[in-house]
Coordinates of C-alpha atoms and ligand atoms in Angstrom, one line a residue:
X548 CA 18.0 -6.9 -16.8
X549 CA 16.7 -5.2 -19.8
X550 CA 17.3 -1.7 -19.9
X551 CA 20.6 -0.7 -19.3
X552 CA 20.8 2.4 -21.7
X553 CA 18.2 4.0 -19.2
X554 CA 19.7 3.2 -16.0
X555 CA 18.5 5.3 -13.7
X556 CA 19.7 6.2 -9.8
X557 CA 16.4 5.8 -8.2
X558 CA 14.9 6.8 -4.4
X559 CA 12.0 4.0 -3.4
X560 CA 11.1 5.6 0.3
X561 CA 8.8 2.6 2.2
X562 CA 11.0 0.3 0.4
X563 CA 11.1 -2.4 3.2
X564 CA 7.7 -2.6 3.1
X565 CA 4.8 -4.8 1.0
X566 CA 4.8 -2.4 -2.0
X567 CA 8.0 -1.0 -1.6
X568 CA 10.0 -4.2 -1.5
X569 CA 8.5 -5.6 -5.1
X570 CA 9.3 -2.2 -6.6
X571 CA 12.6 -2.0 -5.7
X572 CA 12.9 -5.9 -7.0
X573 CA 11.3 -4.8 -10.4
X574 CA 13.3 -1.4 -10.8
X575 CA 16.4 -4.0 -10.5
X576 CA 15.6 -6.3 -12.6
X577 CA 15.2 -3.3 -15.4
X578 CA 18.8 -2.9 -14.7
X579 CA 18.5 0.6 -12.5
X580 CA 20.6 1.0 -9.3
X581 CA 18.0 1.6 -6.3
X582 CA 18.1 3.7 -2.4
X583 CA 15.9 1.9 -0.3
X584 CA 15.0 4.2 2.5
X585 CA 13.1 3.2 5.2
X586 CA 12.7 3.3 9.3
X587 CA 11.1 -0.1 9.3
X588 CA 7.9 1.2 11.5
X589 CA 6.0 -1.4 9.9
X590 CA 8.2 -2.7 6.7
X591 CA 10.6 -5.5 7.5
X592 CA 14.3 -6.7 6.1
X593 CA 12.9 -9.6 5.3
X594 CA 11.3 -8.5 2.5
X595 CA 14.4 -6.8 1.2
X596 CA 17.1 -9.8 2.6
X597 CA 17.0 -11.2 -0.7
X598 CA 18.4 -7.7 -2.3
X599 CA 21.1 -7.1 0.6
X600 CA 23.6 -8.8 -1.7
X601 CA 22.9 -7.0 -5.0
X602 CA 25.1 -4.7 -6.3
X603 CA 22.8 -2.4 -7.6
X604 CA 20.8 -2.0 -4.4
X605 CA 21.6 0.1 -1.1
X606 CA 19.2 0.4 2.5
X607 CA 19.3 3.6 4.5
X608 CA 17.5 3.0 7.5
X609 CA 16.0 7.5 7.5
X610 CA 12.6 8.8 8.5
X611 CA 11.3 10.7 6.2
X612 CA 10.0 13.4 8.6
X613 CA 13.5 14.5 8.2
X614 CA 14.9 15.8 5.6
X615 CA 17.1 13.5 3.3
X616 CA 19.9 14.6 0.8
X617 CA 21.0 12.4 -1.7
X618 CA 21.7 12.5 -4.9
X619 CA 19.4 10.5 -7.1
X620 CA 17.0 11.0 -10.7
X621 CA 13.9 9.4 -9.4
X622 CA 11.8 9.4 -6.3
X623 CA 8.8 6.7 -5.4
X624 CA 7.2 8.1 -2.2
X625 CA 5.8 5.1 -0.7
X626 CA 6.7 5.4 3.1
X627 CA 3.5 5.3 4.9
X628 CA 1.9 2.9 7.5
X629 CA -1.2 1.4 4.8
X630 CA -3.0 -1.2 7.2
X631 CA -5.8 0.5 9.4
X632 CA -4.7 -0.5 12.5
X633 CA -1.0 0.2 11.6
X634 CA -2.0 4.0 10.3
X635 CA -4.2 4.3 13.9
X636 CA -1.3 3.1 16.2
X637 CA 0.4 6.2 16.2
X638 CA -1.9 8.5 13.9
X639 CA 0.2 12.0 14.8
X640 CA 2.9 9.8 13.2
X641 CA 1.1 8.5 10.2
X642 CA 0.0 12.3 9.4
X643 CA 3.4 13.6 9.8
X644 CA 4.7 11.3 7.2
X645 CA 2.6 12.2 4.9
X646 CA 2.7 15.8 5.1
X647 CA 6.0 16.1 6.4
X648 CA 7.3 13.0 4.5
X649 CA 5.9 15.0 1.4
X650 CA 7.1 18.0 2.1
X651 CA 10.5 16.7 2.3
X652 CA 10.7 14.1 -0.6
X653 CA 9.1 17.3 -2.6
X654 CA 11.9 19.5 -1.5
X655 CA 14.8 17.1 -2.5
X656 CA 13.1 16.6 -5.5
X657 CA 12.8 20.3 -6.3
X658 CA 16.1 20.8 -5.8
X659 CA 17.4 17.9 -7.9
X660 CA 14.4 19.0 -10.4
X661 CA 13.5 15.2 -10.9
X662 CA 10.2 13.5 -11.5
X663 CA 8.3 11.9 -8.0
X664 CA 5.9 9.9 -7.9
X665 CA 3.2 10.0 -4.8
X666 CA 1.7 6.7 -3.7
X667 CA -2.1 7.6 -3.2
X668 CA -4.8 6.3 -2.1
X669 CA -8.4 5.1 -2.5
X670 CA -8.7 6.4 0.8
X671 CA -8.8 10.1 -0.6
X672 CA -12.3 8.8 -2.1
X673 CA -13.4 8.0 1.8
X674 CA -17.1 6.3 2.6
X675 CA -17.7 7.1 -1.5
X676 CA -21.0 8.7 -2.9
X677 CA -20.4 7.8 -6.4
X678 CA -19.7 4.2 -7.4
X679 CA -17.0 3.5 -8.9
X680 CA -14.7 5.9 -8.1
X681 CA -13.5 8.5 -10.8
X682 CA -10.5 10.2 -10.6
X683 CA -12.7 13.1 -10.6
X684 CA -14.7 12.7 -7.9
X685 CA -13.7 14.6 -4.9
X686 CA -14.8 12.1 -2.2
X687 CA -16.7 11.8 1.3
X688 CA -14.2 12.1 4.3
X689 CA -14.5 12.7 7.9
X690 CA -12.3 14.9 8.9
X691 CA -12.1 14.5 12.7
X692 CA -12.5 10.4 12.5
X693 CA -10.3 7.6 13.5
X694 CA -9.4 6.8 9.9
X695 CA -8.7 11.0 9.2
X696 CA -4.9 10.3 9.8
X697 CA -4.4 8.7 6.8
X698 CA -6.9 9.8 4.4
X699 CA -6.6 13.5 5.5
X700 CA -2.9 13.1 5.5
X701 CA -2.8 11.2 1.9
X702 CA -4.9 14.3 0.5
X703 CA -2.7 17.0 2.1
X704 CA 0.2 15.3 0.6
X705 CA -2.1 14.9 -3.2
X706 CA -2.3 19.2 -2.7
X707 CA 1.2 19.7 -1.8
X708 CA 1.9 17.7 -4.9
X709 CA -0.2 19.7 -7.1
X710 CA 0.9 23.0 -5.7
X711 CA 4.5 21.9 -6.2
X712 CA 3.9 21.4 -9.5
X713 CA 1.8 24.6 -10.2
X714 CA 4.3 26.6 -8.2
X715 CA 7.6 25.3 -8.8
X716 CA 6.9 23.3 -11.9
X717 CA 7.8 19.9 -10.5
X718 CA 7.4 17.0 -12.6
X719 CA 4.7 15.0 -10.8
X720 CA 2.7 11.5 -10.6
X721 CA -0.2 10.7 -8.3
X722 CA -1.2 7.3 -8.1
X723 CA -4.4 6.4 -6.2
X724 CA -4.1 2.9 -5.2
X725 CA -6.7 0.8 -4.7
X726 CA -6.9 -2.8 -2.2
X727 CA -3.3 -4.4 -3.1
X728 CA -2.5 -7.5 -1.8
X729 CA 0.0 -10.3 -2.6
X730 CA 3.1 -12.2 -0.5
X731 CA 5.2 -9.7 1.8
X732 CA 1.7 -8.6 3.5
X733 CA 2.5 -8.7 7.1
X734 CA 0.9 -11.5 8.6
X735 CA -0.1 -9.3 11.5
X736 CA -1.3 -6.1 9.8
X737 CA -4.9 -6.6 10.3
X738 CA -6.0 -6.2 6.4
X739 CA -8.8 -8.3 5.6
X740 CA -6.6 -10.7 2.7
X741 CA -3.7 -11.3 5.2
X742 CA -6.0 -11.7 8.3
X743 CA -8.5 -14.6 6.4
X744 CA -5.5 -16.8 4.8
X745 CA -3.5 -16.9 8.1
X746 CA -6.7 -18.1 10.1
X747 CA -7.9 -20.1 7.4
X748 CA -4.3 -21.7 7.4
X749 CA -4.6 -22.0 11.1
X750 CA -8.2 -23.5 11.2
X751 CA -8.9 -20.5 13.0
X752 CA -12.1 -18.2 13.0
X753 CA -12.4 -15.9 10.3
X754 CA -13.5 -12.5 11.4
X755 CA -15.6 -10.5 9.4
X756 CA -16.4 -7.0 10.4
X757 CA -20.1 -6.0 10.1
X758 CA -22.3 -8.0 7.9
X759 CA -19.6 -8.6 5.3
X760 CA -21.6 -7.1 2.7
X761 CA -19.2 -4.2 2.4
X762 CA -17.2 -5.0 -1.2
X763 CA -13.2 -4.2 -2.0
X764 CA -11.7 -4.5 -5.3
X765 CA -8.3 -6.6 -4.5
X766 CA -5.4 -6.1 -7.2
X767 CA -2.5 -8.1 -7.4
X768 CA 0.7 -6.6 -6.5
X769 CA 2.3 -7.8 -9.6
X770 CA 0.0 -5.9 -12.0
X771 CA 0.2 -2.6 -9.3
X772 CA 4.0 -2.5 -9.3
X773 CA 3.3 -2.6 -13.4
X774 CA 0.7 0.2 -13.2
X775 CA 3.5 2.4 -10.9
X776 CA 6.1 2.5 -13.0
X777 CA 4.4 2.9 -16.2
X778 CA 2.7 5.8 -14.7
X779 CA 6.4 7.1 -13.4
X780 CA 7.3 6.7 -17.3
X781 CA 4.4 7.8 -18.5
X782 CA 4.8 11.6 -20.8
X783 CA 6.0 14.9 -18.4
X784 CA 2.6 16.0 -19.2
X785 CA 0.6 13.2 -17.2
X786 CA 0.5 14.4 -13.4
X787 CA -2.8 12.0 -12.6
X788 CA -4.2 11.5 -10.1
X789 CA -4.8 7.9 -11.4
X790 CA -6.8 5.0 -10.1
X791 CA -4.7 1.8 -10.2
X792 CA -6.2 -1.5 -8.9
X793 CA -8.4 -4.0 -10.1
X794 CA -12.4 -3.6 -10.9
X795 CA -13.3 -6.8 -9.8
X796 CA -15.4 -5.8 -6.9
X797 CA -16.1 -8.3 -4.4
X798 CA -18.1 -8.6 -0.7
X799 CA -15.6 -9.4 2.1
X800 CA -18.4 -12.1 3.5
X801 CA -17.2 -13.7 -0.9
X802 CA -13.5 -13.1 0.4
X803 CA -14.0 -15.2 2.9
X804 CA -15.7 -18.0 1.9
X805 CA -13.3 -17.9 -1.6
X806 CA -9.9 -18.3 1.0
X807 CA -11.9 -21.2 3.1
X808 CA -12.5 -23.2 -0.4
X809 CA -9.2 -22.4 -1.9
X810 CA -7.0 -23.1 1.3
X811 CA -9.6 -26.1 2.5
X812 CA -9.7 -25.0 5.6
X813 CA -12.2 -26.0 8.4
X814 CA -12.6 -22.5 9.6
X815 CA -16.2 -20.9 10.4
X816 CA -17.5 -17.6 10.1
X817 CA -17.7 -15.4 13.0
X818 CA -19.2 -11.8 12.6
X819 CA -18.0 -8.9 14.7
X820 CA -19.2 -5.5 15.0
X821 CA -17.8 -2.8 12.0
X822 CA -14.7 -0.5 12.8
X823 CA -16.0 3.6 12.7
X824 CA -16.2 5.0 9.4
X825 CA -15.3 1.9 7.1
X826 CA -15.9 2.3 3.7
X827 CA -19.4 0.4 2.5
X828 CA -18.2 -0.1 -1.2
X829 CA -15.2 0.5 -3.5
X830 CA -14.1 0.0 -6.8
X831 CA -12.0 1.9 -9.1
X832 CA -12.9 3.2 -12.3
X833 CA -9.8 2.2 -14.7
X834 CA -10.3 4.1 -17.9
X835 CA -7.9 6.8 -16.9
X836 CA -5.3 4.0 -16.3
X837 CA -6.1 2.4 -19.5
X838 CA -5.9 5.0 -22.0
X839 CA -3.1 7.0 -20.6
X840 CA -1.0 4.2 -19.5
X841 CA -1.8 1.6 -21.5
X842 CA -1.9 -0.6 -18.4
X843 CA -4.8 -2.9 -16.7
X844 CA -4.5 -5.6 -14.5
X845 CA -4.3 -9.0 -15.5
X846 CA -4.1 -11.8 -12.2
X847 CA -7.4 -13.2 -11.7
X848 CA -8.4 -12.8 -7.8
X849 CA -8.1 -17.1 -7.8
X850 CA -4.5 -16.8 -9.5
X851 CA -3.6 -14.4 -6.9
X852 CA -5.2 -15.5 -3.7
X853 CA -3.4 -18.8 -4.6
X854 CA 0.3 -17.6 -4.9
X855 CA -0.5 -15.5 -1.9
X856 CA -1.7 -18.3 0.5
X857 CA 1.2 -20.4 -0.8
X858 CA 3.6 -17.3 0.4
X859 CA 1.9 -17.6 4.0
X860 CA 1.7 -21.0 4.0
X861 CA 5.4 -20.8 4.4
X862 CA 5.6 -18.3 6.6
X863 CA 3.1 -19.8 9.3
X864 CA 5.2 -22.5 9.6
X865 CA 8.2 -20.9 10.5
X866 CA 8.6 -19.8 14.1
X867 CA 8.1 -16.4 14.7
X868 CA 11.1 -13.8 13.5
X869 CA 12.2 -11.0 15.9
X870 CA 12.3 -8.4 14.1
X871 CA 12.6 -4.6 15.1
X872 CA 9.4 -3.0 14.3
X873 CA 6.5 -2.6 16.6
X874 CA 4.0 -4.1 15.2
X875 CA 3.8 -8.1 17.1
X876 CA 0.2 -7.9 17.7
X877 CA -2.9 -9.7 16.1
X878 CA -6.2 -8.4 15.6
X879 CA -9.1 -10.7 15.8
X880 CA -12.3 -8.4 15.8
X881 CA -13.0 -4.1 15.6
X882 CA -13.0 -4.4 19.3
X883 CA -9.8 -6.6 19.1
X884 CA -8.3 -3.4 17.3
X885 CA -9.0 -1.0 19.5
X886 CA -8.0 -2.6 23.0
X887 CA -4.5 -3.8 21.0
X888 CA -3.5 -0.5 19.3
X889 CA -4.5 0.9 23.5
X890 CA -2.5 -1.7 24.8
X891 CA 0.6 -1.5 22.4
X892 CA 0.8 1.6 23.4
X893 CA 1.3 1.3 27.1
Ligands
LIG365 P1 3.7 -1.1 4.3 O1 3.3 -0.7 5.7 O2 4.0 -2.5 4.1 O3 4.9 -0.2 3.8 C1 5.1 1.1 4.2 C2 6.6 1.2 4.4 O4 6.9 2.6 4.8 C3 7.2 0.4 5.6 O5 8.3 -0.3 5.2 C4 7.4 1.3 6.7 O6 8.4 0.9 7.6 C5 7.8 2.6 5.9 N1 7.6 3.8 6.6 C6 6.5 4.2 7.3 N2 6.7 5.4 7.8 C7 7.9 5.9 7.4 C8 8.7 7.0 7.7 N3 8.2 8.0 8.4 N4 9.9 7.1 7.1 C9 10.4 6.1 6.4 N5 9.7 5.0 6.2 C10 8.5 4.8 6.7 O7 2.5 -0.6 3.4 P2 2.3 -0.9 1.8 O8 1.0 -1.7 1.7 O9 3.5 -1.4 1.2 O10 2.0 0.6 1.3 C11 3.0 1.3 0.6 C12 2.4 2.7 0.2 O11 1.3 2.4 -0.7 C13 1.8 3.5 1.3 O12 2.1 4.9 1.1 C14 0.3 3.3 1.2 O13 -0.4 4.4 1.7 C15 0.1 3.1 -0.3 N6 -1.1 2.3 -0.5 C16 -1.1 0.9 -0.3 C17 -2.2 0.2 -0.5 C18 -2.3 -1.3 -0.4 O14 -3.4 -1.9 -0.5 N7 -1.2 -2.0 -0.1 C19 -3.4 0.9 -1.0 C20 -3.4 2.2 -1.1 C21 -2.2 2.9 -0.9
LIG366 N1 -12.2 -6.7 7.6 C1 -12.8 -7.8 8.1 N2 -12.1 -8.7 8.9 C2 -10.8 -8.6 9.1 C3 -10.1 -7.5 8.6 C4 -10.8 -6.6 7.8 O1 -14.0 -8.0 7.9 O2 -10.2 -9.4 9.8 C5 -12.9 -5.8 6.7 C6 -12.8 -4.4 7.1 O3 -13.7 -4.0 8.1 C7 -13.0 -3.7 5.7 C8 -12.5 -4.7 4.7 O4 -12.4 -5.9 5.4 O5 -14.4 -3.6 5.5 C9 -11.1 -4.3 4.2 O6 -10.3 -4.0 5.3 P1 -8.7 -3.7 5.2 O7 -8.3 -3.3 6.5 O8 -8.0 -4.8 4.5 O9 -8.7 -2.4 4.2 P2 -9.5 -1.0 4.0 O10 -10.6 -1.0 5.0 O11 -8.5 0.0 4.3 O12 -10.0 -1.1 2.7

């Protein structure tokens, strides 16, 4: 613990998730008591079992397309289904906890006049135009496609933000994250980091979508959880939007052949055809972050990738937990997508 004199009572919503469960682990180990909300749609207790016991930390299982009162000084709004084929499952759902979600978290904080914080997305840039992405630019989304769900519903919940704060004078923080990966990924999620190291670990066939030559820029989760709460601290007069992620772009066809050598697996390469509307590049441009927050990323894509595969290393290995959210299913190909999300929905 470190900082006791600024203790703070603080709300983490998506906190049994990827993200949510290392914030809430770094916001305790600065010595601040933490709600965990969550309705575990994708986010599991495992990633939070090892906080059950703290005495700082409480879990309410609430979906935050309801309202919530509680009494707190802080709110990270990071409930939200992030994985493609998580968000498309149920994509009503994954737009009305964004808006919704928003909404709500935005009225609670209005009327505790606190400071929130709005996990964003790179998504908000869409297929981009302009390479990297500023904080400025004002992107290239389809509105009526399969992917609109989330990045429509992330950029309705960026406005309500901003008008909140014009309007009401809420203190706000709008972080666009960019590719975040690290251990707590769900194995089954379908993103392209989790999906290579469990069927490289597996000596399984690594799927690439399209020709691969379509680049992410994959930050650590350490250095994101870092760039969050720095922005939360950062001065009243810093709303963002800011990019946070990592600038070192990369092709997914690198990606793979990067987790074959580092996990020395025997996989091959198999190509399938490219999900509607994917993004062909993207890589954030930092200087916002830098200046403003004094923050950059520091974990090396190797560093990472390695700490990562040793986190599903374990977990492969260990049969298969039963827990209560819906998502069991694997993805293997775009195609693979589609006919699981129709059939987990039956
Ligand atoms: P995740 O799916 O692991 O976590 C999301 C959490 O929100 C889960 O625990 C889930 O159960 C919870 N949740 C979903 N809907 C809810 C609802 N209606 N009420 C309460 N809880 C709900 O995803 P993540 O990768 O940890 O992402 C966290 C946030 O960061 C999301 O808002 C996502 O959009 C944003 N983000 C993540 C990335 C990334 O690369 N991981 C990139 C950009 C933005
Ligand atoms: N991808 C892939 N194989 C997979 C999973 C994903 O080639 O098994 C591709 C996907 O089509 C996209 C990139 O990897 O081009 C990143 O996908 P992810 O779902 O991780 O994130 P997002 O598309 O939201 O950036």
């Amino acid at each position: 613990m470190k900082n006791y004199d600024s203790a703070k009572r603080i709300l983490v919503t998506g906190g049994g998730g990827f993200l949510g469960s290392h914030l809430c682990e770094h916001l305790l180990e600065l010595g601040h008591e933490v709600l965990c909300v969550d309705n575990f749609y994708t986010g599991r207790r495992s990633n939070i079992a090892h906080l059950l016991s703290h005495p700082r930390f409480e879990i309410l299982r609430h979906d935050i397309c309801f309202p919530l009162y509680v009494e707190v000084d802080e709110i990270y709004n990071l409930a939200c289904p992030a994985s493609p084929v998580h968000y498309q499952f149920d994509p009503i759902q994954t737009t009305k906890t964004s808006v919704h979600g928003a909404i709500n978290m935005l009225g609670l904080a209005k009327r505790l006049r606190i400071k929130i914080l709005q996990a964003s997305t790179s998504e908000v840039y869409g297929d981009p135009t302009i390479h990297p992405q500023t904080e400025d630019y004002w992107g290239n989304v389809n509105p009526i496609g399969v992917r609109s769900c989330y990045d429509e519903g992330k950029r309705c919940a960026e406005t309500l933000f901003f008008d909140y704060n014009r309007q009401c004078g809420l203190k706000i923080k709008v972080a666009r994250i960019f590719n975040t990966y690290g251990p707590r990924m769900h194995p089954n999620d379908g993103r392209v980091v989790s999906n290579f190291i469990v069927q490289a670990l597996k000596n399984e066939n690594i799927t690439i979508f399209g020709s691969g030559n379509q680049t992410r820029s994959f930050c650590y989760v350490d250095d994101l959880i870092e760039g969050l709460i720095k922005l939360m601290d950062s001065n009243d007069n810093f709303t963002g939007p800011v990019n946070l992620g990592n600038a070192d772009e990369s092709t997914i066809l690198s990606l793979a052949r990067k987790i074959i050598e580092l996990t020395e697996s025997q996989s091959k390469i198999v190509f399938h055809s490219l999900p509607d509307d994917d993004p062909r590049q993207r890589q954030p441009h930092l200087e916002l972050a830098k200046k403003v927050l004094n923050w950059q990323p520091i974990t090396s894509i190797d560093e990472g990738l390695r700490k990562t595969i040793s986190y599903f290393r374990t977990l492969v290995k260990k049969p298969p937990q039963q827990e209560t959210n819906i998502y069991t299913f694997r993805p293997q190909s775009s195609e693979g997508r589609i006919s699981l999300i129709q059939s987990a929905k039956k």
